[in-house]
C-alpha cells in the first residue's frame, strides 16, 4: 500500500505555494457534474449555505419535462462539490489571453513599458476566465472499487492521478479521476483558497497522465514498461532504425539504460475492445 515515489525520490509538493495560478495547484473550490434527474431528484434550488468541506449538494437544473422546460430537454440535476480540486489547465493556457492583450498593447503603444502594460491588464477578470479543475477524491469503495486502489496509488491505472497525504487535510490520501473534470471561473481559485502547489516532477506526472487518458492512450504502454523494469522512464533515445524495426534505449530514473528492439505490428483485423 506504499504511495507513488517520483523519480529521484523528488518531493511531490513545493515547500511554498507558487505565486501564480499554475497547473497542479490544489485549491479549495467548487466542482460540478451533470446527471440525469430521476423523479425523486432534489428541489430545483440549492441550500442557503454551502456544504461542509468534502461534501456536495445536488439540485435540479430545471423543472420536469412538461412543467415549463423546453420540449425535448432531459431532466438535469447538478451535483456541486465543495472540496479540494487540482488545476489541470496548462500554464500557457491559464494566461494566454492576458499575454495576447499585453503584447498587442505594447505593439500599439511603443512608449508604454511592459510593467505598465502588465499592471493595466492584470486585474481584468474577463481574460482567461475559464480554468479546468478536477476534484480530489478519497479511496472509498463508494467512489472507486477497492481492487483499483493499489493500481491508482502506483500510477498504473489510466485516467487516475495519485497524491500523497496532505497535512492540511489531516493526512488524507486522495486521488484524481480525469473523468470528473469541471470548468470554473478563475475568481473561484483565489489565493487564500490555495492548499498546495505540485513540484516540477509531480507536474510532469500530471501532464503525462493527461496525455495518456485524453490525448494518446498508447502512452499507457509506458506504464507497463515501467512496471516491467521496476523504474520510471525519464527519456527515450533512438539507437538504430531499420525499415521495419528500431532499437531504442529507455533511460531510467537511476541513470541506467535498457535497450529495446521494436518491430512494426501489422494490422490483424478490427479491435476486440468492447464498445457501449
Coordinates of N, CA and C in Angstrom, one line a residue, residues 32-137:
X32 N -18.4 20.6 -10.4 CA -19.8 20.1 -10.7 C -19.8 19.0 -11.7
X33 N -20.9 18.3 -11.6 CA -21.1 17.2 -12.6 C -22.6 17.2 -12.9
X34 N -23.0 16.9 -14.1 CA -24.4 16.9 -14.5 C -24.9 15.4 -14.6
X35 N -26.1 15.2 -14.1 CA -26.7 13.9 -14.0 C -28.1 13.9 -14.6
X36 N -28.6 12.8 -15.0 CA -30.0 12.6 -15.4 C -30.8 12.6 -14.1
X37 N -31.8 13.5 -14.0 CA -32.5 13.7 -12.8 C -33.7 12.8 -12.8
X38 N -33.7 11.9 -11.9 CA -34.9 11.0 -11.7 C -36.0 11.8 -11.0
X39 N -37.2 11.1 -11.0 CA -38.4 11.8 -10.4 C -38.1 12.2 -9.0
X40 N -37.3 11.4 -8.3 CA -37.0 11.7 -6.9 C -35.9 12.7 -6.6
X41 N -35.4 13.3 -7.7 CA -34.3 14.3 -7.6 C -34.6 15.4 -6.7
X42 N -33.7 16.1 -6.1 CA -33.9 17.2 -5.1 C -34.6 18.4 -5.8
X43 N -35.0 19.3 -4.9 CA -35.7 20.5 -5.3 C -34.8 21.3 -6.3
X44 N -35.4 22.2 -7.1 CA -34.6 23.0 -8.1 C -33.8 24.1 -7.5
X45 N -33.8 24.3 -6.2 CA -33.0 25.4 -5.6 C -32.0 24.8 -4.6
X46 N -30.9 25.4 -4.5 CA -29.8 24.9 -3.6 C -30.1 25.4 -2.1
X47 N -29.2 24.9 -1.2 CA -29.4 25.3 0.2 C -28.9 26.7 0.4
X48 N -29.3 27.3 1.6 CA -29.0 28.7 1.9 C -27.5 28.9 2.2
X49 N -26.8 27.8 2.6 CA -25.4 27.9 2.9 C -24.7 26.8 2.1
X50 N -23.4 27.0 1.8 CA -22.7 25.9 1.1 C -22.5 24.7 1.9
X51 N -22.2 23.5 1.3 CA -21.9 22.3 2.1 C -20.6 22.4 2.8
X52 N -20.5 21.5 3.8 CA -19.2 21.4 4.5 C -18.1 21.0 3.6
X53 N -16.8 21.2 3.9 CA -15.7 20.8 3.1 C -15.8 19.3 2.9
X54 N -15.6 18.9 1.7 CA -15.7 17.4 1.4 C -17.0 16.9 1.1
X55 N -18.1 17.8 1.1 CA -19.4 17.3 0.9 C -19.9 18.0 -0.4
X56 N -21.1 17.5 -0.9 CA -21.7 18.0 -2.1 C -23.2 18.1 -1.9
X57 N -23.8 19.0 -2.8 CA -25.3 19.1 -2.8 C -25.7 18.8 -4.3
X58 N -26.9 18.3 -4.4 CA -27.5 18.1 -5.7 C -28.8 18.9 -5.9
X59 N -28.8 19.6 -7.0 CA -30.0 20.5 -7.2 C -30.5 20.2 -8.6
X60 N -31.8 20.4 -8.9 CA -32.3 20.3 -10.2 C -32.0 21.5 -11.0
X61 N -31.5 21.3 -12.2 CA -31.2 22.5 -13.1 C -32.4 23.2 -13.6
X62 N -33.5 22.4 -13.9 CA -34.7 23.0 -14.4 C -35.9 22.0 -14.1
X63 N -37.1 22.4 -14.3 CA -38.2 21.6 -13.9 C -38.4 20.4 -14.8
X64 N -39.3 19.5 -14.3 CA -39.5 18.3 -15.1 C -40.1 18.6 -16.4
X65 N -39.9 17.7 -17.4 CA -40.5 18.0 -18.7 C -42.0 18.2 -18.6
X66 N -42.5 19.1 -19.3 CA -43.9 19.4 -19.2 C -44.3 20.5 -18.2
X67 N -43.3 20.9 -17.4 CA -43.5 21.9 -16.4 C -42.7 23.2 -16.7
X68 N -42.9 23.6 -17.9 CA -42.2 24.9 -18.3 C -40.8 24.7 -18.9
X69 N -40.3 23.5 -18.9 CA -39.0 23.3 -19.5 C -39.1 23.1 -21.0
X70 N -38.0 23.4 -21.7 CA -38.0 23.3 -23.2 C -38.4 21.9 -23.7
X71 N -39.3 21.8 -24.7 CA -39.7 20.5 -25.2 C -38.5 19.7 -25.6
X72 N -38.4 18.5 -25.1 CA -37.3 17.6 -25.5 C -36.1 17.6 -24.6
X73 N -36.0 18.6 -23.8 CA -34.8 18.7 -22.9 C -34.9 17.7 -21.8
X74 N -33.8 17.0 -21.5 CA -33.9 16.0 -20.5 C -33.9 16.6 -19.1
X75 N -34.4 15.9 -18.1 CA -34.4 16.4 -16.7 C -32.9 16.3 -16.2
X76 N -32.4 17.4 -15.7 CA -31.0 17.5 -15.4 C -30.8 17.9 -13.9
X77 N -30.0 17.2 -13.2 CA -29.6 17.5 -11.9 C -28.1 17.9 -11.9
X78 N -27.7 18.9 -11.0 CA -26.3 19.3 -10.9 C -25.8 19.0 -9.5
X79 N -24.8 18.2 -9.5 CA -24.1 17.9 -8.2 C -22.9 18.7 -8.0
X80 N -22.9 19.6 -7.0 CA -21.9 20.6 -6.8 C -21.1 20.2 -5.5
X81 N -19.8 20.0 -5.6 CA -19.0 19.6 -4.5 C -18.2 20.8 -4.0
X82 N -17.9 20.8 -2.8 CA -17.0 21.9 -2.2 C -15.8 21.1 -1.5
X83 N -14.8 20.9 -2.3 CA -13.7 20.0 -2.0 C -12.4 20.6 -2.5
X84 N -11.2 20.0 -2.1 CA -10.0 20.4 -2.8 C -10.1 19.9 -4.3
X85 N -9.6 20.8 -5.2 CA -9.5 20.4 -6.6 C -8.1 20.7 -7.1
X86 N -7.7 20.0 -8.2 CA -6.4 20.2 -8.8 C -6.6 21.0 -10.1
X87 N -5.8 22.0 -10.4 CA -5.8 22.7 -11.7 C -5.2 21.8 -12.7
X88 N -5.9 21.6 -13.8 CA -5.4 20.8 -14.9 C -5.0 21.6 -16.1
X89 N -5.5 22.9 -16.3 CA -5.1 23.7 -17.4 C -3.6 24.0 -17.4
X90 N -3.0 23.9 -18.6 CA -1.6 24.2 -18.7 C -1.3 25.7 -18.4
X91 N -0.1 25.9 -17.9 CA 0.3 27.3 -17.5 C 0.1 28.3 -18.7
X92 N 0.5 27.8 -19.9 CA 0.4 28.7 -21.1 C -1.1 29.0 -21.4
X93 N -2.0 28.1 -21.2 CA -3.4 28.3 -21.4 C -4.0 29.2 -20.3
X94 N -3.5 29.1 -19.1 CA -4.1 29.9 -18.0 C -3.9 31.4 -18.2
X95 N -2.8 31.8 -18.9 CA -2.6 33.3 -19.1 C -2.4 33.6 -20.6
X96 N -3.0 32.8 -21.4 CA -2.9 33.0 -22.9 C -3.5 34.4 -23.3
X97 N -4.8 34.6 -23.0 CA -5.4 35.8 -23.4 C -4.8 37.1 -22.8
X98 N -4.3 37.0 -21.5 CA -3.6 38.0 -20.8 C -2.4 38.4 -21.6
X99 N -1.6 37.4 -22.0 CA -0.3 37.7 -22.7 C -0.6 38.3 -24.1
X100 N -1.6 37.8 -24.8 CA -2.0 38.3 -26.1 C -2.4 39.8 -26.0
X101 N -3.1 40.2 -24.9 CA -3.5 41.6 -24.8 C -2.3 42.5 -24.4
X102 N -1.4 42.0 -23.6 CA -0.2 42.7 -23.2 C 0.6 43.0 -24.5
X103 N 0.9 41.9 -25.3 CA 1.7 42.0 -26.5 C 1.1 43.0 -27.5
X104 N -0.3 42.9 -27.6 CA -0.9 43.8 -28.6 C -0.8 45.3 -28.1
X105 N -1.0 45.5 -26.8 CA -1.0 46.8 -26.2 C 0.4 47.4 -26.4
X106 N 1.5 46.6 -26.2 CA 2.8 47.1 -26.4 C 3.1 47.5 -27.8
X107 N 2.6 46.7 -28.8 CA 2.8 46.9 -30.2 C 2.1 48.2 -30.6
X108 N 0.9 48.5 -30.1 CA 0.2 49.6 -30.5 C 0.6 50.9 -29.7
X109 N 1.3 50.7 -28.6 CA 1.7 51.9 -27.8 C 3.2 51.7 -27.4
X110 N 4.1 52.1 -28.4 CA 5.5 51.9 -28.2 C 6.1 52.6 -27.0
X111 N 5.5 53.6 -26.5 CA 6.1 54.3 -25.3 C 5.7 53.7 -24.0
X112 N 4.8 52.8 -24.0 CA 4.3 52.1 -22.8 C 5.3 51.0 -22.4
X113 N 5.7 51.0 -21.1 CA 6.6 50.0 -20.6 C 5.8 48.6 -20.4
X114 N 6.6 47.6 -20.4 CA 5.9 46.2 -20.2 C 5.3 46.2 -18.8
X115 N 6.0 46.7 -17.8 CA 5.5 46.7 -16.4 C 4.1 47.4 -16.4
X116 N 4.0 48.6 -17.1 CA 2.7 49.3 -17.0 C 1.6 48.5 -17.8
X117 N 2.0 47.8 -18.9 CA 1.0 47.0 -19.6 C 0.5 45.9 -18.8
X118 N 1.5 45.2 -18.1 CA 1.1 44.1 -17.2 C 0.1 44.5 -16.1
X119 N 0.5 45.7 -15.5 CA -0.4 46.2 -14.4 C -1.8 46.6 -15.0
X120 N -1.8 47.1 -16.2 CA -3.1 47.5 -16.8 C -4.0 46.4 -17.0
X121 N -3.5 45.2 -17.4 CA -4.4 44.0 -17.7 C -4.5 43.0 -16.6
X122 N -3.6 43.2 -15.6 CA -3.6 42.1 -14.5 C -4.9 42.0 -13.8
X123 N -5.7 43.0 -13.7 CA -7.0 42.9 -12.9 C -8.2 42.6 -13.8
X124 N -8.0 42.3 -15.1 CA -9.1 42.0 -16.0 C -9.6 40.6 -15.7
X125 N -10.8 40.6 -15.1 CA -11.4 39.3 -14.8 C -12.0 38.6 -16.0
X126 N -12.1 39.3 -17.1 CA -12.7 38.7 -18.3 C -11.7 37.9 -19.2
X127 N -10.4 38.1 -18.8 CA -9.3 37.4 -19.6 C -9.0 36.1 -18.9
X128 N -8.9 35.0 -19.7 CA -8.5 33.7 -19.2 C -9.5 33.3 -18.1
X129 N -10.7 33.5 -18.3 CA -11.7 33.3 -17.2 C -11.9 31.9 -16.8
X130 N -11.8 31.0 -17.8 CA -12.2 29.6 -17.6 C -11.0 28.7 -17.3
X131 N -11.0 27.9 -16.2 CA -9.9 27.1 -15.8 C -10.5 25.7 -15.6
X132 N -9.8 24.7 -16.1 CA -10.2 23.3 -15.9 C -9.6 22.7 -14.6
X133 N -10.5 22.2 -13.8 CA -10.1 21.6 -12.5 C -10.8 20.2 -12.3
X134 N -10.3 19.4 -11.4 CA -10.9 18.1 -11.1 C -10.8 17.9 -9.6
X135 N -11.9 17.4 -9.0 CA -11.9 17.2 -7.5 C -10.9 16.1 -7.1
X136 N -10.4 16.3 -5.9 CA -9.6 15.2 -5.2 C -10.6 14.3 -4.5
X137 N -10.4 13.0 -4.7 CA -11.4 12.0 -4.2 C -10.7 11.1 -3.2

